mmCIF file of C-alpha atoms in Angstrom:
data_model
loop_
_atom_site.group_PDB
_atom_site.id
_atom_site.type_symbol
_atom_site.label_atom_id
_atom_site.label_comp_id
_atom_site.label_asym_id
_atom_site.label_seq_id
_atom_site.Cartn_x
_atom_site.Cartn_y
_atom_site.Cartn_z
ATOM 1 C CA GLY A 137 9.877 1.537 17.706
ATOM 2 C CA ALA A 138 10.600 4.360 15.324
ATOM 3 C CA GLY A 139 9.165 2.582 12.316
ATOM 4 C CA VAL A 140 7.451 -0.585 11.213
ATOM 5 C CA SER A 141 9.884 -3.434 11.560
ATOM 6 C CA GLN A 142 9.608 -6.660 9.580
ATOM 7 C CA SER A 143 11.563 -9.874 9.734
ATOM 8 C CA PRO A 144 13.075 -11.696 8.054
ATOM 9 C CA SER A 145 13.974 -9.192 5.369
ATOM 10 C CA ASN A 146 14.707 -12.041 2.963
ATOM 11 C CA LYS A 147 13.648 -15.655 3.065
ATOM 12 C CA VAL A 148 14.336 -18.447 0.615
ATOM 13 C CA THR A 149 12.377 -21.598 1.312
ATOM 14 C CA GLU A 150 11.692 -24.883 -0.366
ATOM 15 C CA LYS A 151 8.297 -25.601 -1.824
ATOM 16 C CA GLY A 152 6.084 -27.282 0.738
ATOM 17 C CA LYS A 153 7.760 -25.749 3.780
ATOM 18 C CA ASP A 154 5.992 -23.428 6.203
ATOM 19 C CA VAL A 155 7.172 -19.865 6.743
ATOM 20 C CA GLU A 156 6.458 -17.239 9.368
ATOM 21 C CA LEU A 157 6.795 -13.540 8.720
ATOM 22 C CA ARG A 158 6.832 -11.089 11.574
ATOM 23 C CA CYS A 159 5.738 -7.483 11.834
ATOM 24 C CA ASP A 160 6.370 -5.102 14.712
ATOM 25 C CA PRO A 161 4.265 -1.983 14.163
ATOM 26 C CA ILE A 162 4.972 1.551 15.253
ATOM 27 C CA SER A 163 4.457 1.861 18.988
ATOM 28 C CA GLY A 164 0.898 2.867 19.812
ATOM 29 C CA HIS A 165 -0.527 2.073 16.402
ATOM 30 C CA THR A 166 -3.704 0.066 16.783
ATOM 31 C CA ALA A 167 -4.273 -0.800 13.140
ATOM 32 C CA LEU A 168 -2.028 -3.237 11.283
ATOM 33 C CA TYR A 169 -2.192 -4.345 7.664
ATOM 34 C CA TRP A 170 -0.581 -7.049 5.587
ATOM 35 C CA TYR A 171 -0.187 -6.623 1.840
ATOM 36 C CA ARG A 172 1.506 -8.726 -0.796
ATOM 37 C CA GLN A 173 3.268 -7.420 -3.863
ATOM 38 C CA SER A 174 4.440 -9.694 -6.613
ATOM 39 C CA LEU A 175 7.173 -8.543 -8.960
ATOM 40 C CA GLY A 176 5.984 -5.618 -11.057
ATOM 41 C CA GLN A 177 2.486 -5.762 -9.584
ATOM 42 C CA GLY A 178 0.411 -3.549 -7.326
ATOM 43 C CA LEU A 179 -0.301 -4.094 -3.660
ATOM 44 C CA GLU A 180 -2.690 -6.922 -2.873
ATOM 45 C CA PHE A 181 -4.544 -6.557 0.424
ATOM 46 C CA LEU A 182 -4.328 -9.628 2.653
ATOM 47 C CA ILE A 183 -5.656 -8.830 6.119
ATOM 48 C CA TYR A 184 -6.304 -5.992 8.521
ATOM 49 C CA PHE A 185 -6.137 -5.976 12.321
ATOM 50 C CA GLN A 186 -7.685 -3.487 14.696
ATOM 51 C CA GLY A 187 -6.125 -4.334 18.015
ATOM 52 C CA ASN A 188 -6.013 -8.118 18.174
ATOM 53 C CA SER A 189 -9.090 -8.723 16.061
ATOM 54 C CA ALA A 190 -9.194 -9.037 12.297
ATOM 55 C CA PRO A 191 -12.355 -7.392 10.932
ATOM 56 C CA ASP A 192 -11.231 -7.988 7.378
ATOM 57 C CA LYS A 193 -9.586 -11.227 6.292
ATOM 58 C CA SER A 194 -11.017 -11.043 2.816
ATOM 59 C CA GLY A 195 -7.691 -10.876 1.054
ATOM 60 C CA LEU A 196 -6.107 -14.055 2.352
ATOM 61 C CA PRO A 197 -5.525 -16.077 -0.850
ATOM 62 C CA SER A 198 -6.188 -19.520 0.578
ATOM 63 C CA ASP A 199 -6.473 -21.497 3.774
ATOM 64 C CA ARG A 200 -2.696 -21.938 3.681
ATOM 65 C CA PHE A 201 -2.442 -18.333 4.826
ATOM 66 C CA SER A 202 -3.168 -17.253 8.376
ATOM 67 C CA ALA A 203 -2.282 -14.319 10.556
ATOM 68 C CA GLU A 204 -2.498 -13.433 14.183
ATOM 69 C CA ARG A 205 -1.771 -10.485 16.373
ATOM 70 C CA THR A 206 -1.168 -10.647 20.080
ATOM 71 C CA GLY A 207 -1.066 -7.926 22.694
ATOM 72 C CA GLY A 208 -2.225 -5.420 20.140
ATOM 73 C CA SER A 209 1.303 -5.234 18.819
ATOM 74 C CA VAL A 210 3.358 -7.838 16.955
ATOM 75 C CA SER A 211 1.708 -9.746 14.132
ATOM 76 C CA THR A 212 2.748 -12.973 12.448
ATOM 77 C CA LEU A 213 1.737 -14.026 8.948
ATOM 78 C CA THR A 214 2.080 -17.757 8.413
ATOM 79 C CA ILE A 215 2.126 -19.484 5.057
ATOM 80 C CA GLN A 216 1.817 -23.244 5.195
ATOM 81 C CA ARG A 217 2.976 -25.619 2.473
ATOM 82 C CA THR A 218 4.453 -22.813 0.439
ATOM 83 C CA GLN A 219 4.057 -22.780 -3.316
ATOM 84 C CA GLN A 220 6.127 -21.000 -5.941
ATOM 85 C CA GLU A 221 3.303 -18.546 -6.590
ATOM 86 C CA ASP A 222 3.675 -17.373 -2.996
ATOM 87 C CA SER A 223 6.970 -15.737 -3.955
ATOM 88 C CA ALA A 224 6.501 -12.023 -3.399
ATOM 89 C CA VAL A 225 7.337 -9.251 -1.010
ATOM 90 C CA TYR A 226 5.055 -9.192 2.001
ATOM 91 C CA LEU A 227 4.519 -5.702 3.311
ATOM 92 C CA CYS A 228 3.249 -4.796 6.730
ATOM 93 C CA ALA A 229 1.865 -1.372 7.578
ATOM 94 C CA SER A 230 0.438 0.267 10.662
ATOM 95 C CA SER A 231 -1.596 3.315 11.513
ATOM 96 C CA SER A 232 -3.096 5.102 14.466
ATOM 97 C CA ARG A 233 -6.726 6.071 14.153
ATOM 98 C CA GLY A 234 -6.020 9.184 16.135
ATOM 99 C CA THR A 235 -3.526 10.666 13.717
ATOM 100 C CA ALA A 236 -4.393 13.031 10.929
ATOM 101 C CA GLY A 237 -5.392 11.123 7.851
ATOM 102 C CA ASN A 238 -4.998 7.730 9.483
ATOM 103 C CA THR A 239 -1.665 7.790 7.744
ATOM 104 C CA ILE A 240 -0.401 4.317 7.080
ATOM 105 C CA TYR A 241 3.289 3.609 7.287
ATOM 106 C CA PHE A 242 4.961 0.650 5.663
ATOM 107 C CA GLY A 243 7.810 -1.532 6.761
ATOM 108 C CA GLU A 244 10.579 -2.500 4.367
ATOM 109 C CA GLY A 245 8.946 -5.811 3.606
ATOM 110 C CA SER A 246 9.842 -9.473 3.787
ATOM 111 C CA TRP A 247 11.014 -10.810 0.453
ATOM 112 C CA LEU A 248 9.947 -14.419 0.106
ATOM 113 C CA THR A 249 11.290 -16.720 -2.564
ATOM 114 C CA VAL A 250 9.920 -20.249 -2.853
ATOM 115 C CA VAL A 251 12.165 -22.592 -4.819
ATOM 116 C CA GLN B 181 -14.781 -2.611 -12.070
ATOM 117 C CA LYS B 182 -11.686 -2.344 -9.946
ATOM 118 C CA GLU B 183 -12.091 -0.505 -6.666
ATOM 119 C CA VAL B 184 -9.212 1.833 -7.443
ATOM 120 C CA GLU B 185 -7.999 2.368 -10.978
ATOM 121 C CA GLN B 186 -4.931 4.119 -12.256
ATOM 122 C CA ASN B 187 -3.421 4.507 -15.684
ATOM 123 C CA SER B 188 -0.638 1.963 -15.638
ATOM 124 C CA GLY B 189 1.550 4.064 -17.878
ATOM 125 C CA PRO B 190 4.374 4.246 -18.211
ATOM 126 C CA LEU B 191 4.194 8.007 -18.167
ATOM 127 C CA SER B 192 7.262 9.748 -19.507
ATOM 128 C CA VAL B 193 7.857 13.472 -19.075
ATOM 129 C CA PRO B 194 10.901 15.693 -19.631
ATOM 130 C CA GLU B 195 12.728 17.186 -16.720
ATOM 131 C CA GLY B 196 11.066 20.387 -15.554
ATOM 132 C CA ALA B 197 7.638 19.485 -16.915
ATOM 133 C CA ILE B 198 4.445 18.822 -14.983
ATOM 134 C CA ALA B 199 3.560 15.177 -14.452
ATOM 135 C CA SER B 200 -0.126 14.411 -13.997
ATOM 136 C CA LEU B 201 -1.190 11.159 -12.380
ATOM 137 C CA ASN B 202 -4.829 10.139 -12.226
ATOM 138 C CA CYS B 203 -6.903 7.807 -10.120
ATOM 139 C CA THR B 204 -10.589 6.884 -9.945
ATOM 140 C CA TYR B 205 -12.366 4.926 -7.225
ATOM 141 C CA SER B 206 -15.654 3.099 -7.052
ATOM 142 C CA ASP B 207 -16.751 3.397 -3.403
ATOM 143 C CA ARG B 208 -18.562 6.694 -2.807
ATOM 144 C CA GLY B 209 -18.175 6.182 0.934
ATOM 145 C CA SER B 210 -14.414 6.509 0.732
ATOM 146 C CA GLN B 211 -13.116 9.141 3.062
ATOM 147 C CA SER B 212 -9.382 9.560 2.711
ATOM 148 C CA PHE B 213 -7.140 9.469 -0.296
ATOM 149 C CA PHE B 214 -3.412 8.916 -0.390
ATOM 150 C CA TRP B 215 -0.581 9.061 -2.850
ATOM 151 C CA TYR B 216 2.438 6.857 -2.251
ATOM 152 C CA ARG B 217 5.684 6.705 -4.162
ATOM 153 C CA GLN B 218 7.545 3.445 -4.572
ATOM 154 C CA TYR B 219 11.061 3.160 -5.887
ATOM 155 C CA SER B 220 12.072 -0.134 -7.396
ATOM 156 C CA GLY B 221 12.808 -2.661 -4.687
ATOM 157 C CA LYS B 222 11.630 -0.383 -1.914
ATOM 158 C CA SER B 223 8.466 -0.129 0.135
ATOM 159 C CA PRO B 224 5.864 2.590 -0.555
ATOM 160 C CA GLU B 225 6.412 5.959 1.063
ATOM 161 C CA LEU B 226 3.657 8.477 1.677
ATOM 162 C CA ILE B 227 3.705 11.653 -0.401
ATOM 163 C CA MET B 228 0.363 13.246 0.400
ATOM 164 C CA PHE B 229 -3.117 12.635 1.680
ATOM 165 C CA ILE B 230 -6.303 14.560 1.048
ATOM 166 C CA TYR B 231 -9.807 14.469 2.532
ATOM 167 C CA SER B 232 -11.673 17.420 1.157
ATOM 168 C CA ASN B 233 -12.695 18.393 -2.321
ATOM 169 C CA GLY B 234 -10.290 20.756 -4.008
ATOM 170 C CA ASP B 235 -6.554 21.098 -4.113
ATOM 171 C CA LYS B 236 -3.891 20.489 -1.525
ATOM 172 C CA GLU B 237 -0.369 21.651 -2.193
ATOM 173 C CA ASP B 238 2.881 20.510 -0.624
ATOM 174 C CA GLY B 239 6.019 21.786 -2.280
ATOM 175 C CA ARG B 240 6.128 20.562 -5.850
ATOM 176 C CA PHE B 241 3.191 18.226 -5.292
ATOM 177 C CA THR B 242 -0.508 19.053 -5.595
ATOM 178 C CA ALA B 243 -3.268 16.578 -4.862
ATOM 179 C CA GLN B 244 -6.697 17.218 -6.297
ATOM 180 C CA LEU B 245 -9.895 15.559 -5.137
ATOM 181 C CA ASN B 246 -13.332 15.553 -6.723
ATOM 182 C CA LYS B 247 -15.670 13.325 -4.746
ATOM 183 C CA ALA B 248 -18.609 13.878 -7.079
ATOM 184 C CA SER B 249 -16.572 12.450 -9.929
ATOM 185 C CA GLN B 250 -14.793 9.952 -7.656
ATOM 186 C CA TYR B 251 -11.498 11.195 -8.966
ATOM 187 C CA VAL B 252 -8.201 12.062 -7.354
ATOM 188 C CA SER B 253 -5.046 13.237 -9.052
ATOM 189 C CA LEU B 254 -1.468 14.126 -8.266
ATOM 190 C CA LEU B 255 0.448 16.841 -10.067
ATOM 191 C CA ILE B 256 4.216 17.015 -9.828
ATOM 192 C CA ARG B 257 5.624 20.365 -10.891
ATOM 193 C CA ASP B 258 9.198 20.850 -12.092
ATOM 194 C CA SER B 259 9.632 17.094 -12.426
ATOM 195 C CA GLN B 260 13.080 15.748 -11.619
ATOM 196 C CA PRO B 261 14.745 12.486 -12.648
ATOM 197 C CA SER B 262 14.623 11.532 -8.961
ATOM 198 C CA ASP B 263 10.824 11.571 -9.214
ATOM 199 C CA SER B 264 11.015 8.518 -11.476
ATOM 200 C CA ALA B 265 9.148 5.831 -9.579
ATOM 201 C CA THR B 266 5.818 4.042 -9.371
ATOM 202 C CA TYR B 267 3.061 6.178 -7.893
ATOM 203 C CA LEU B 268 0.323 4.403 -5.996
ATOM 204 C CA CYS B 269 -3.104 5.824 -5.327
ATOM 205 C CA ALA B 270 -4.802 4.499 -2.191
ATOM 206 C CA VAL B 271 -8.315 4.939 -0.906
ATOM 207 C CA TYR B 272 -9.382 4.531 2.715
ATOM 208 C CA ASN B 273 -12.806 3.665 4.018
ATOM 209 C CA ALA B 274 -13.377 3.661 7.767
ATOM 210 C CA GLY B 275 -16.997 2.542 7.739
ATOM 211 C CA GLY B 276 -19.208 -0.361 6.752
ATOM 212 C CA THR B 277 -17.777 -3.635 5.567
ATOM 213 C CA SER B 278 -14.545 -1.976 4.436
ATOM 214 C CA TYR B 279 -13.761 -0.690 7.898
ATOM 215 C CA GLY B 280 -10.209 0.416 8.102
ATOM 216 C CA LYS B 281 -9.233 -0.949 4.731
ATOM 217 C CA LEU B 282 -6.771 0.861 2.507
ATOM 218 C CA THR B 283 -7.170 -0.196 -1.113
ATOM 219 C CA PHE B 284 -4.426 0.484 -3.626
ATOM 220 C CA GLY B 285 -4.499 0.997 -7.339
ATOM 221 C CA GLN B 286 -2.089 -0.844 -9.570
ATOM 222 C CA GLY B 287 0.270 2.099 -9.740
ATOM 223 C CA THR B 288 1.521 4.374 -12.506
ATOM 224 C CA ILE B 289 5.137 4.163 -13.566
ATOM 225 C CA LEU B 290 6.607 7.627 -14.053
ATOM 226 C CA THR B 291 9.852 8.269 -15.875
ATOM 227 C CA VAL B 292 11.359 11.751 -15.899
ATOM 228 C CA HIS B 293 14.040 12.009 -18.561
ATOM 229 C CA PRO B 294 16.764 14.671 -18.555
#
């Protein structure tokens, strides 16, 4: 696609429910990143994929968070048993190692509200 | 010590002035440096990237990198009210345990007043 696509754009869920957030990176981009941004805060790194493997999962906040990527393309971030502190915007980004600067492009984010 | 540190601001400058945004980083192995702009409620958008020591200019924006001092800055000349946003510094390391990781600072809020 032309840009990084994320869905849903907005999600309101009840505490304790599971949610899945989807990211479709720019076509041909091998690297994919998930970040979280709480209101008024900076970007918190969650996980990075190179192809289908995740060399860096260091940012996942707890075992309630997991992510996968299949076919070197679409990625899903799953949050189990959501808590109110999970409310944030979840940003996905992708990059191609071959491009100048390994420029990383962001999607518009998935805004999650846990009530 | 945070990996990437920015002055949180807010930084307020009058229209037409030069805005100077600063960033320091802790990992000497970092290779690429990025400045992103983020408007409220929007995702970050890339302004500039820089690899080499010195200055890189693009229109009203100039990025400056000093690897010895582990310092990168962004200058915005002729600041406009539309430049009012949060500016995020990001540092990329493609080797070692931080392979492929882009680490962001907390951002500096810039306000350009007419």
